[in-house]
Coordinates of C-alpha atoms (C1' of nucleotides) in Angstrom, one line a residue:
Chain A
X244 CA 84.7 102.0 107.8
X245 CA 87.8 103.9 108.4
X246 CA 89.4 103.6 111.8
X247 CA 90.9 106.5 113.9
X248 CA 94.0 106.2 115.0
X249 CA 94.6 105.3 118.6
X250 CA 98.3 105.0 120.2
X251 CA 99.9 107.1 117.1
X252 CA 102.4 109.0 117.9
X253 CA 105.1 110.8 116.1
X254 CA 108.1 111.7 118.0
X255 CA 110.8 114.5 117.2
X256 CA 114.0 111.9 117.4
X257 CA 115.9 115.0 117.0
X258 CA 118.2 117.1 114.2
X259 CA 118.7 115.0 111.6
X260 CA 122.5 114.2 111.1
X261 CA 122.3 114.7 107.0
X262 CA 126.1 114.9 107.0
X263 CA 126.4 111.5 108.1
X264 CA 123.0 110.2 106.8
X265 CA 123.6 106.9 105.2
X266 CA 120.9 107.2 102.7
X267 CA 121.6 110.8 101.8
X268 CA 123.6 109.8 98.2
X269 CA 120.3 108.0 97.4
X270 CA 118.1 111.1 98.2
X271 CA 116.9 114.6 96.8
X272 CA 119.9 115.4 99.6
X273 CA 122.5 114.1 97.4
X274 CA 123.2 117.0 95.0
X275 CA 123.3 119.1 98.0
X276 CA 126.8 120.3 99.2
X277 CA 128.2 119.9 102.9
X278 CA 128.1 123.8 103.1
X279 CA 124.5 124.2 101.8
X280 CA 123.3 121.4 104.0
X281 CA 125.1 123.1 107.3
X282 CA 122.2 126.2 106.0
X283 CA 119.1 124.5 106.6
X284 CA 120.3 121.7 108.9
X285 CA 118.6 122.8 112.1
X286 CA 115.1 122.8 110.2
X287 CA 115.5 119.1 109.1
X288 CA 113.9 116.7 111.7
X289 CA 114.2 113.2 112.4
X290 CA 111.0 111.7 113.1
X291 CA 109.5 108.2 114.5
X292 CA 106.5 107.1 114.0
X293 CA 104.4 105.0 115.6
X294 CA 102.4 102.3 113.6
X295 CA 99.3 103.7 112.7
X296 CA 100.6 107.5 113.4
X297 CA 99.9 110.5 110.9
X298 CA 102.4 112.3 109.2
X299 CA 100.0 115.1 107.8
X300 CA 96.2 115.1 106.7
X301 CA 94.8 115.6 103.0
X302 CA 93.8 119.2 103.1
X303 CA 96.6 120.5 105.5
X304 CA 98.8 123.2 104.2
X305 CA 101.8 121.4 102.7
X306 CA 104.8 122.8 104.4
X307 CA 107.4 120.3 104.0
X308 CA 108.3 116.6 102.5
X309 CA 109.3 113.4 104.2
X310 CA 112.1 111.0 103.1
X311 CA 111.2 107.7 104.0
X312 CA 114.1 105.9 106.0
X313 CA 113.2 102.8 107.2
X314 CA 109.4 101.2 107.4
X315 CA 106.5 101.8 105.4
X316 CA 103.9 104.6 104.8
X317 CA 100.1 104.4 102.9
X318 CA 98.8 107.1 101.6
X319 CA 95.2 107.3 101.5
X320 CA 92.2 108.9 100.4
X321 CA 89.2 109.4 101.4
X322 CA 86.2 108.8 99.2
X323 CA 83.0 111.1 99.2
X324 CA 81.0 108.0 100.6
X325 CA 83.2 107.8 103.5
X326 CA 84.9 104.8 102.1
X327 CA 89.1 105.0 102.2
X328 CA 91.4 103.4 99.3
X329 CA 94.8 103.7 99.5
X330 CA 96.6 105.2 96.5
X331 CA 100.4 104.5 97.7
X332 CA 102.9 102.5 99.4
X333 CA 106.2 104.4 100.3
X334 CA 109.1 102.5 101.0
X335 CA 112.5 103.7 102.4
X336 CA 114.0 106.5 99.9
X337 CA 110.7 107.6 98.8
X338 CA 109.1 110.8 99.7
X339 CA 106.1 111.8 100.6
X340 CA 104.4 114.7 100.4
X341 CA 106.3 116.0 96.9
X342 CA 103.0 118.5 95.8
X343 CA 103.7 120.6 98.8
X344 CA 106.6 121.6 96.7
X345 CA 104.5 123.1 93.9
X346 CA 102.4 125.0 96.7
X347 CA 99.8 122.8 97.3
X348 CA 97.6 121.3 100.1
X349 CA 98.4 117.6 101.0
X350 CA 96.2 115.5 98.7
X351 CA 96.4 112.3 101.0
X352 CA 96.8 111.5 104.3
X353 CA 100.3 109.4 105.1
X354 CA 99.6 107.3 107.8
X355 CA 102.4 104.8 109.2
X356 CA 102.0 100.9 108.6
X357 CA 104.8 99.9 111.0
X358 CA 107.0 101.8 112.9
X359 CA 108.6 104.2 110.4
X360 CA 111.2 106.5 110.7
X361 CA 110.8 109.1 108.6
X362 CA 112.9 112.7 107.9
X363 CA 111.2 115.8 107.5
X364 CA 112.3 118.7 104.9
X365 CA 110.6 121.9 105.8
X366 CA 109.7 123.8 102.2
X367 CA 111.9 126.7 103.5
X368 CA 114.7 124.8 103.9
X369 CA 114.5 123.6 100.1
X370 CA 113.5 126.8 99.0
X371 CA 116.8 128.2 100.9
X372 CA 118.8 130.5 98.8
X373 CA 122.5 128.5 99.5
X374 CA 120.4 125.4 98.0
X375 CA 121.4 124.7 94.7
X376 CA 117.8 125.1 92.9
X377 CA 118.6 123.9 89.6
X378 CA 120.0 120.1 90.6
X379 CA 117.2 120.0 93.0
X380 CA 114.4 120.8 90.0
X381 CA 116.3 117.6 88.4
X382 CA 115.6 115.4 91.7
X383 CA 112.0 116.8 91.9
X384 CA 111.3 115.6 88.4
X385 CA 112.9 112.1 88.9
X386 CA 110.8 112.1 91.6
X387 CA 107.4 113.1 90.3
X388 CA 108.3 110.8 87.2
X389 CA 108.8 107.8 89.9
X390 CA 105.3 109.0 91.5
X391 CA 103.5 109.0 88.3
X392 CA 104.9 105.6 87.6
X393 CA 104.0 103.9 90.9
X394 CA 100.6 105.3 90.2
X395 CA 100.5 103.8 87.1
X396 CA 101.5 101.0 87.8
X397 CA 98.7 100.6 90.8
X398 CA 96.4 100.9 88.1
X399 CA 97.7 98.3 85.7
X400 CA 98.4 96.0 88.4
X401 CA 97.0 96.2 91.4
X402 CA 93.3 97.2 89.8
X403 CA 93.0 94.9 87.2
X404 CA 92.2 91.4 86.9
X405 CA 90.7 88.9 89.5
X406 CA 91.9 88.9 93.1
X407 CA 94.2 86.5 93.5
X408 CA 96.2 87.5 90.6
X409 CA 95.9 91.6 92.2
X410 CA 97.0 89.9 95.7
X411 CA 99.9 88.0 94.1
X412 CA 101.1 91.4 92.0
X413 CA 100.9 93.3 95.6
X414 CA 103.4 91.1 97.1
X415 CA 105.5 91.1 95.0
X416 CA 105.5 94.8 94.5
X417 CA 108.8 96.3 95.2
X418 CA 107.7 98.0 98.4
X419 CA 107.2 95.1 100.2
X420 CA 110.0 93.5 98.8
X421 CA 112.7 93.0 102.0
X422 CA 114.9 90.2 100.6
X423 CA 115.1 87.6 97.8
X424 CA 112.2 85.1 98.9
X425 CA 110.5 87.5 101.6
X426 CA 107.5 90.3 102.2
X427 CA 106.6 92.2 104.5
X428 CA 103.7 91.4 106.4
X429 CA 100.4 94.0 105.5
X430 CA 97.4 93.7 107.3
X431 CA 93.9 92.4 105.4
X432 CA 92.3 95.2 105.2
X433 CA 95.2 97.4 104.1
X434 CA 95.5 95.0 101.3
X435 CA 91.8 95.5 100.8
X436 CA 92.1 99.2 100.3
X437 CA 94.7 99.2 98.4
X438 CA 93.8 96.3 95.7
X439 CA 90.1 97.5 95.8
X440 CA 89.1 94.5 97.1
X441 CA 86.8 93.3 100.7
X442 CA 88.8 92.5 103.7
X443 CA 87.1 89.4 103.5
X444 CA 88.5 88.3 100.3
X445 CA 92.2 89.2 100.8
X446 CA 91.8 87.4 103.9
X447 CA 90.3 84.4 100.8
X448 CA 93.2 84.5 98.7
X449 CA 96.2 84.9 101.6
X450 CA 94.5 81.4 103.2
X451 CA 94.5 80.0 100.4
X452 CA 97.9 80.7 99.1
X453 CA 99.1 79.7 102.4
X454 CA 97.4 76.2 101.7
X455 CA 98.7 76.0 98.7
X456 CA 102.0 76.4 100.3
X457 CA 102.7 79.8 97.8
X458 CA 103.6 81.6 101.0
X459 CA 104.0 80.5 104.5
X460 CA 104.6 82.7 107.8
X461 CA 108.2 83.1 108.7
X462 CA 107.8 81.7 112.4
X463 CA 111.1 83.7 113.6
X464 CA 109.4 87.4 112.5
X465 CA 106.4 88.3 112.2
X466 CA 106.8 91.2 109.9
X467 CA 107.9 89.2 107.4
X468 CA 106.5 86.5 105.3
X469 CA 108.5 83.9 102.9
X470 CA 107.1 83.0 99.2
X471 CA 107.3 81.1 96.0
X472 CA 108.1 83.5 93.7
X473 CA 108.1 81.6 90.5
X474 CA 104.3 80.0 91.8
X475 CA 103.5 83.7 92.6
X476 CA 104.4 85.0 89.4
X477 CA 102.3 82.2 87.5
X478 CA 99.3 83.8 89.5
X479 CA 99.6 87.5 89.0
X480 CA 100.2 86.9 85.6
X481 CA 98.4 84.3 84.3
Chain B
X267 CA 92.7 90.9 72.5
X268 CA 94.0 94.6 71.2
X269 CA 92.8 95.4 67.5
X270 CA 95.9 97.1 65.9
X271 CA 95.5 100.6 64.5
X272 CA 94.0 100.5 60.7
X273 CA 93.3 103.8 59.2
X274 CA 95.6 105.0 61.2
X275 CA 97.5 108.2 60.1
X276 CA 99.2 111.3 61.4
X277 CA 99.7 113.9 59.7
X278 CA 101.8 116.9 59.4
X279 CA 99.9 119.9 59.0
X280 CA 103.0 122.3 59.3
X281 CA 105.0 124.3 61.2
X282 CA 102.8 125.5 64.1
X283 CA 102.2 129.1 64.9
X284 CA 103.0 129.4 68.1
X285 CA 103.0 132.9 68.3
X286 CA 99.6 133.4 67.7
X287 CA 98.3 130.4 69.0
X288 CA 95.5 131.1 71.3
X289 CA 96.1 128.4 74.0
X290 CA 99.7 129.1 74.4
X291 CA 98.6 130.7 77.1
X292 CA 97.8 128.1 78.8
X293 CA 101.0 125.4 77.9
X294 CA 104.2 125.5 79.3
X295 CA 105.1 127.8 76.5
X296 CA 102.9 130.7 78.2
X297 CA 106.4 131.7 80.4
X298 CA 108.8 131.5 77.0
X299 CA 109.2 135.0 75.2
X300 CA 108.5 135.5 71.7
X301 CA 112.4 135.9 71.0
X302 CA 113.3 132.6 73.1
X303 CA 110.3 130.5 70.9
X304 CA 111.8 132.3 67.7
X305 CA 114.6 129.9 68.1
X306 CA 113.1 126.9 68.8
X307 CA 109.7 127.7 66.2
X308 CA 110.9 125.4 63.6
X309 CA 111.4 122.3 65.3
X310 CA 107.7 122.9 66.9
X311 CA 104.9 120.9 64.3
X312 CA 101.0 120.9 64.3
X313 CA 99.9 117.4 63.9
X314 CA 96.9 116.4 63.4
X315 CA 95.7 112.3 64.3
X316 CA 92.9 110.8 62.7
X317 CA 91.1 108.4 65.1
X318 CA 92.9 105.4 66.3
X319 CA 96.2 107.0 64.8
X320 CA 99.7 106.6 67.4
X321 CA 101.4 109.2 68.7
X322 CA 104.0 107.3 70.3
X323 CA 104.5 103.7 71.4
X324 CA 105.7 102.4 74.8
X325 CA 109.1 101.6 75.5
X326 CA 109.9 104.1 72.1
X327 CA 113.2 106.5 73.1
X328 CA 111.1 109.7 73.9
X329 CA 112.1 112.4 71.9
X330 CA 109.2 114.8 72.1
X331 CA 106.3 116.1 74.7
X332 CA 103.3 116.4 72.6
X333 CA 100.7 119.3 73.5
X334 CA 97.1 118.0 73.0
X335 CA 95.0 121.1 71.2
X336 CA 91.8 119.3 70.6
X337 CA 90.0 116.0 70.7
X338 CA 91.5 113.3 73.1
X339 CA 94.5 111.2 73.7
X340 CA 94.3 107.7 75.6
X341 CA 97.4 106.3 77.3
X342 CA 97.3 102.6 76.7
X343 CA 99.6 100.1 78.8
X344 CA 99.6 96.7 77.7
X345 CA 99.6 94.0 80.6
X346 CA 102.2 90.7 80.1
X347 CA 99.2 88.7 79.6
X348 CA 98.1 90.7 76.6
X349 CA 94.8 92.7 77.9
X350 CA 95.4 96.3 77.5
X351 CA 94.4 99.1 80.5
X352 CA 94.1 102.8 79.5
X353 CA 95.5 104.6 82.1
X354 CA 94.8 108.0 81.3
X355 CA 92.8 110.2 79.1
X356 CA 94.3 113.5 77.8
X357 CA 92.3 116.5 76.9
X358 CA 93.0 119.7 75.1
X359 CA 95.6 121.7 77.2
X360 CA 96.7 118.0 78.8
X361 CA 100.6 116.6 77.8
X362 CA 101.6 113.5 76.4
X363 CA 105.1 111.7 77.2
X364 CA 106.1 114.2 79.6
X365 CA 109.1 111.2 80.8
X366 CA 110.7 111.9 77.7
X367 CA 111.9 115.5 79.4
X368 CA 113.8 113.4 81.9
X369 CA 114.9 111.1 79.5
X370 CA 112.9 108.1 80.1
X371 CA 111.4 105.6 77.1
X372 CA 107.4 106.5 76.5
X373 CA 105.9 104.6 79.4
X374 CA 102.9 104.0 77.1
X375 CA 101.2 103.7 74.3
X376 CA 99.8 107.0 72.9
X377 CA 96.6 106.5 70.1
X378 CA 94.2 109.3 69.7
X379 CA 90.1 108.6 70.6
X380 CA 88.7 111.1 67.8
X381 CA 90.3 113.3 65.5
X382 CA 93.0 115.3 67.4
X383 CA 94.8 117.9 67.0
X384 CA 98.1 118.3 68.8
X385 CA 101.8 120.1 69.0
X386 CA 105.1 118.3 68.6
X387 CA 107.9 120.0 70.8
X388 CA 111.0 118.3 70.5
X389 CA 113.1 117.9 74.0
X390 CA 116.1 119.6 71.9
X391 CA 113.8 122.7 71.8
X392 CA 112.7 122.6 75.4
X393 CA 116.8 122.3 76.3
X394 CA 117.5 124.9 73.7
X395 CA 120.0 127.4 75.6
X396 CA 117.8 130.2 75.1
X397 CA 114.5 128.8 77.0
X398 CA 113.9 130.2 80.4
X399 CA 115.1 127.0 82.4
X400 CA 113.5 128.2 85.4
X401 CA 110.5 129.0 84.6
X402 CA 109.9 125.9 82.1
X403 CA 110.9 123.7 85.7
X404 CA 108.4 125.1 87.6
X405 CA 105.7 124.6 84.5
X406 CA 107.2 120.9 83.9
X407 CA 106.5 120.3 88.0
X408 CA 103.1 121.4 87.8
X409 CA 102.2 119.6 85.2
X410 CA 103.8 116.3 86.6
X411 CA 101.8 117.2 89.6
X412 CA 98.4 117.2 87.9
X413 CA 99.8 113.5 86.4
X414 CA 100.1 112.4 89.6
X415 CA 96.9 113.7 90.9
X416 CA 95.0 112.2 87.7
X417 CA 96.4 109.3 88.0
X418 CA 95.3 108.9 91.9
X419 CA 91.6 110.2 90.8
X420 CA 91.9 107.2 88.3
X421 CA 92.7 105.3 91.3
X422 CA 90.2 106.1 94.0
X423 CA 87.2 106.9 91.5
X424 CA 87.6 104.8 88.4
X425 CA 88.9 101.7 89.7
X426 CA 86.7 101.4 92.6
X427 CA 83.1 100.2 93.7
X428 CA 80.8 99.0 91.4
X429 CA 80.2 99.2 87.8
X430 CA 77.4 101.6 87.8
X431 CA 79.0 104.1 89.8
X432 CA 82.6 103.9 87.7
X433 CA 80.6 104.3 85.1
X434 CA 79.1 107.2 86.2
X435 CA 82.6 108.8 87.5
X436 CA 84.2 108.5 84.2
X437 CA 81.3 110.3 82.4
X438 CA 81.7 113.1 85.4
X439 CA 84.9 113.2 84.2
X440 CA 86.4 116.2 83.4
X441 CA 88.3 114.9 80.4
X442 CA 84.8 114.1 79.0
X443 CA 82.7 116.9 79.7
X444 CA 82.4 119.5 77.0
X445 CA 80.1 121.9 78.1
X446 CA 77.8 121.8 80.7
X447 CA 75.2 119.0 80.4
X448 CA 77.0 117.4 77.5
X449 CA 79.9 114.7 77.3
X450 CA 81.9 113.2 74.8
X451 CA 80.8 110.1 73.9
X452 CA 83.3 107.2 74.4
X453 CA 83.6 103.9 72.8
X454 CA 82.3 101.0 75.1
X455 CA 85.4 99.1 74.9
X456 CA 87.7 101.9 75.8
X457 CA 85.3 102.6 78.9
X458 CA 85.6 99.0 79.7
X459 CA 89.5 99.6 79.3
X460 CA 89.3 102.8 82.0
X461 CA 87.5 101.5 84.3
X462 CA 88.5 98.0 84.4
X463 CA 85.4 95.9 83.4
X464 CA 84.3 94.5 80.2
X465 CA 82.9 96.0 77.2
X466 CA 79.4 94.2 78.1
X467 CA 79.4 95.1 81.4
X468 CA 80.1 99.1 80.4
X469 CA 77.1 98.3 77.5
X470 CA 75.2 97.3 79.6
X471 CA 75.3 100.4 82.1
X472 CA 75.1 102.8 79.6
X473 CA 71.6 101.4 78.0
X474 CA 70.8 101.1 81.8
X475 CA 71.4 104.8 81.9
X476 CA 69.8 105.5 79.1
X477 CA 66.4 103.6 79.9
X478 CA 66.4 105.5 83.0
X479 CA 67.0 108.6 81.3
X480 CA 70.2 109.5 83.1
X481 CA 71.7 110.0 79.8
X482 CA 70.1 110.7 76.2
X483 CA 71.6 110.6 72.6
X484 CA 72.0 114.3 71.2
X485 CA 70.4 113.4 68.1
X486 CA 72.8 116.5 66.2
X487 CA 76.1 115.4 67.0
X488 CA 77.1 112.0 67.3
X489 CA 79.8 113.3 69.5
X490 CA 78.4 114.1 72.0
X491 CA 75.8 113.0 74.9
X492 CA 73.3 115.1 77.2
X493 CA 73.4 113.8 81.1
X494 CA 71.4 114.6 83.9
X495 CA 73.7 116.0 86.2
X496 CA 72.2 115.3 89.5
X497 CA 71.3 111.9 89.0
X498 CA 74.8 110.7 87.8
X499 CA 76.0 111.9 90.6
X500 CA 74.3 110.4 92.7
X501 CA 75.1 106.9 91.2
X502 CA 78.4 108.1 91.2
X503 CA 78.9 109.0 95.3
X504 CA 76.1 106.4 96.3
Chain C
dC193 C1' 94.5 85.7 131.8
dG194 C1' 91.1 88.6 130.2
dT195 C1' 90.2 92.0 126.7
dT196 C1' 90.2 93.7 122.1
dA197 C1' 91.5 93.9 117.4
dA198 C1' 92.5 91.2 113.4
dA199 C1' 91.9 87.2 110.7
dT200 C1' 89.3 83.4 109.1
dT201 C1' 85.4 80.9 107.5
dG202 C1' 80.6 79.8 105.8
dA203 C1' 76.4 80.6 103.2
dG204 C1' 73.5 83.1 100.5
dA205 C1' 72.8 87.3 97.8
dT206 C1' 74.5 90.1 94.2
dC207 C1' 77.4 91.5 90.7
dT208 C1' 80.3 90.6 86.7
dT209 C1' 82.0 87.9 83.3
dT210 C1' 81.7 84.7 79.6
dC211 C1' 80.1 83.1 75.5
dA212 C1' 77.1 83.4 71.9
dA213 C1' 73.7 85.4 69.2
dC214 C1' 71.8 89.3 67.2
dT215 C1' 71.2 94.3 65.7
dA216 C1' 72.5 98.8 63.9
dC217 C1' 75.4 101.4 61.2
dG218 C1' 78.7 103.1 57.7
dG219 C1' 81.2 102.4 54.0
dT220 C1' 82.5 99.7 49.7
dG221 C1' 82.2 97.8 45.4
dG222 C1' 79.3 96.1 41.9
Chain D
dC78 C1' 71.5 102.8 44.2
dC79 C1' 71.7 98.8 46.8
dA80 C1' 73.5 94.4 48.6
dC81 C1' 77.3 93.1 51.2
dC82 C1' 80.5 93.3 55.0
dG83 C1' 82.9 94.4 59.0
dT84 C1' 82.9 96.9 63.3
dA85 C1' 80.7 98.4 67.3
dG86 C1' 77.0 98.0 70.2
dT87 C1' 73.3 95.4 72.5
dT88 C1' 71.2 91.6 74.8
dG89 C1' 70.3 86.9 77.0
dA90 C1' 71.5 83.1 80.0
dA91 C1' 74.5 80.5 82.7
dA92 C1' 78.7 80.2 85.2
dG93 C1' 81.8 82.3 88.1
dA94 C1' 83.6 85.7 91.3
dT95 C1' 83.0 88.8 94.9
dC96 C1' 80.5 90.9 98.5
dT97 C1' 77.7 90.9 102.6
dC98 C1' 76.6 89.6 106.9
dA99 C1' 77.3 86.8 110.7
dA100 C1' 79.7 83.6 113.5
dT101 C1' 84.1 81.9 115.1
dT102 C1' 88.9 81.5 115.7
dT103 C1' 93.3 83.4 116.4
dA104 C1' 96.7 86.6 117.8
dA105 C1' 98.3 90.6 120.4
dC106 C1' 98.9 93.1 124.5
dG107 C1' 98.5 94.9 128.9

DNA sequence: CGTTAAATTGAGATCTTTCAACTACGGTGG
DNA sequence: CCACCGTAGTTGAAAGATCTCAATTTAACG
């Protein structure tokens, strides 16, 4: 059953400081000129978010995107039955919310996994007249093309096959990816929801591989785990 | 193990008639003027697939968007250990190797399910000088937003819970349904293929449904299959 | 150090797969 | 026109995987 969030919290870190913005060549921002960016500046935020904290709720009105800097969101639906199932992982330099920019409603709710910092782009300030509309469509597509894949790719992946194999493609999905050798750490029942699988039996397959000495804990951070990747690769793909 | 295509064929049937056509309406040619699709009409062909015919192959340099008129499209990805997953299903109005308009290989394999009927439209025309670019971006963003959305209901209702209910989802599906009460029918191993469980299995579930009178044979058109609306969907949302 | 959430583990029930056999159907060629 | 053949669909039985439910351990945090 899905839990409510407790201590979330999102906090307004301040303006973001685009023109400075480490990340900005690798974002929708990039195309965007100095002078255009001093336009619509004030409305872009810097946010933190606390583990567990909401960036928006499926349903809401869609009024502006997040760039993912640093930490990692879920996406995740909600099922008639009351069930959840997450559809994404965002990583830093993806974006979340994108159909807000074709006028719709939030179709998922983005919910932090660890403490995320995240940048949010209200719709008017992409929509700003100074913004140059036609790179920008490029981004969008690259981006909705990069969406659709990832989706797809959850499918192939990450819902097919037995559970070991489904656990073994999820860590060594790109998103968790930190460094050669090392994931970050997701909790059971995230992995659960996202691989369509019981709490119970990620929990299975993790002890096991940890047995089996496929991954082991990285004692100095938590956050992180270290892995075999050519044992873990045997196992996702038979 | 994948069964490669036999009677495969597509055929040209000629130039298409755009102007006329009575769901241009509904395509991303709906925004282009009858002067601007002048220019491009040549390049534009009516195809038509015979069952188990390709439309394109994965990993193929994508030269064309393909608009589906009638019948159905399936999107197969094959998986490095050889099993196939179908990762969408395409219906009249739907588009096929929409990548190829940001210049990316075909992602996947595209083979019709019946006899289809759909429009080739190169990427040349699409960039052809005289297109509305605007307009066509914010058509091409919709429709990558409706990927992305049926790729996510593939997700959250296809992939999940038990086999009955997938089973039941998929036949809910709007890509299916025809008319009200009625849905195409689907071969068992392609259902196994969407929903990620085995022909048998998906047999099995069917004559289940059947038994139980869920879902009957329409003894006229072999096509096509009369459901109980209520009762799938209860199977379907427990 | 106590409290609470998360992770682990066991055992039995349930579901799905596997493998194999069998049936139904549609076309083909004699 | 009919026997033959291949494909798709169906079914059974046993093995295997996953889920469920419950108990326990571990970790996290104030």
């Amino acid at each position: 059953m899905p839990r409510q969030a407790r201590s979330s919290h999102v906090t307004l870190t301040g303006n973001a400081d685009c023109i400075h913005c480490p990340i900005r060549s690798q974002t929708i921002l990039a195309a965007v000129s100095n002078e255009a960016l001093n336009q619509v500046f004030e409305s872009i935020h810097d946010l933190s978010c606390a583990p567990h904290s909401l960036l928006y709720q499926a349903g809401e009105e869609g009024d502006a995107i997040y760039v993912i800097r640093r930490g990692l969101i879920k996406l995740v639906q909600y099922l008639p039955n009351g069930s959840q199932r997450i559809v994404r992982l965002l990583k830093p330099g993806d974006i979340a919310g994108l159909e807000s920019t074709v006028g719709q409603t939030y179709r998922q709710t983005a919910v932090a996994l660890h403490k995320t910092q995240v940048c949010r782009i209200p719709i008017s300030a992409i929509e700003h007249p100074d913004m140059p509309h036609s790179q920008l469509c490029q981004q969008f597509m690259m981006l909705w093309q990069k969406s659709v894949e990832e989706a797809d790719h959850t499918i192939t992946e990450l819902c097919t096959g037995p559970a070991d194999a489904r656990v073994a493609r999820l860590l060594l999905h790109p998103s968790l990816h930190v460094e050669n050798g090392y994931f970050m750490a997701i909790g059971r029942e995230d992995m659960g929801s996202i691989l369509g699988i019981t709490t119970e039996t990620a929990s299975r397959v993790i002890a096991d591989f940890k047995r089996r000495g496929i991954i082991m804990a990285t004692p100095s951070n938590q956050r992180t785990c270290r892995y075999d990747n050519s044992l873990l690769r045997q196992i996702a793909y038979s």
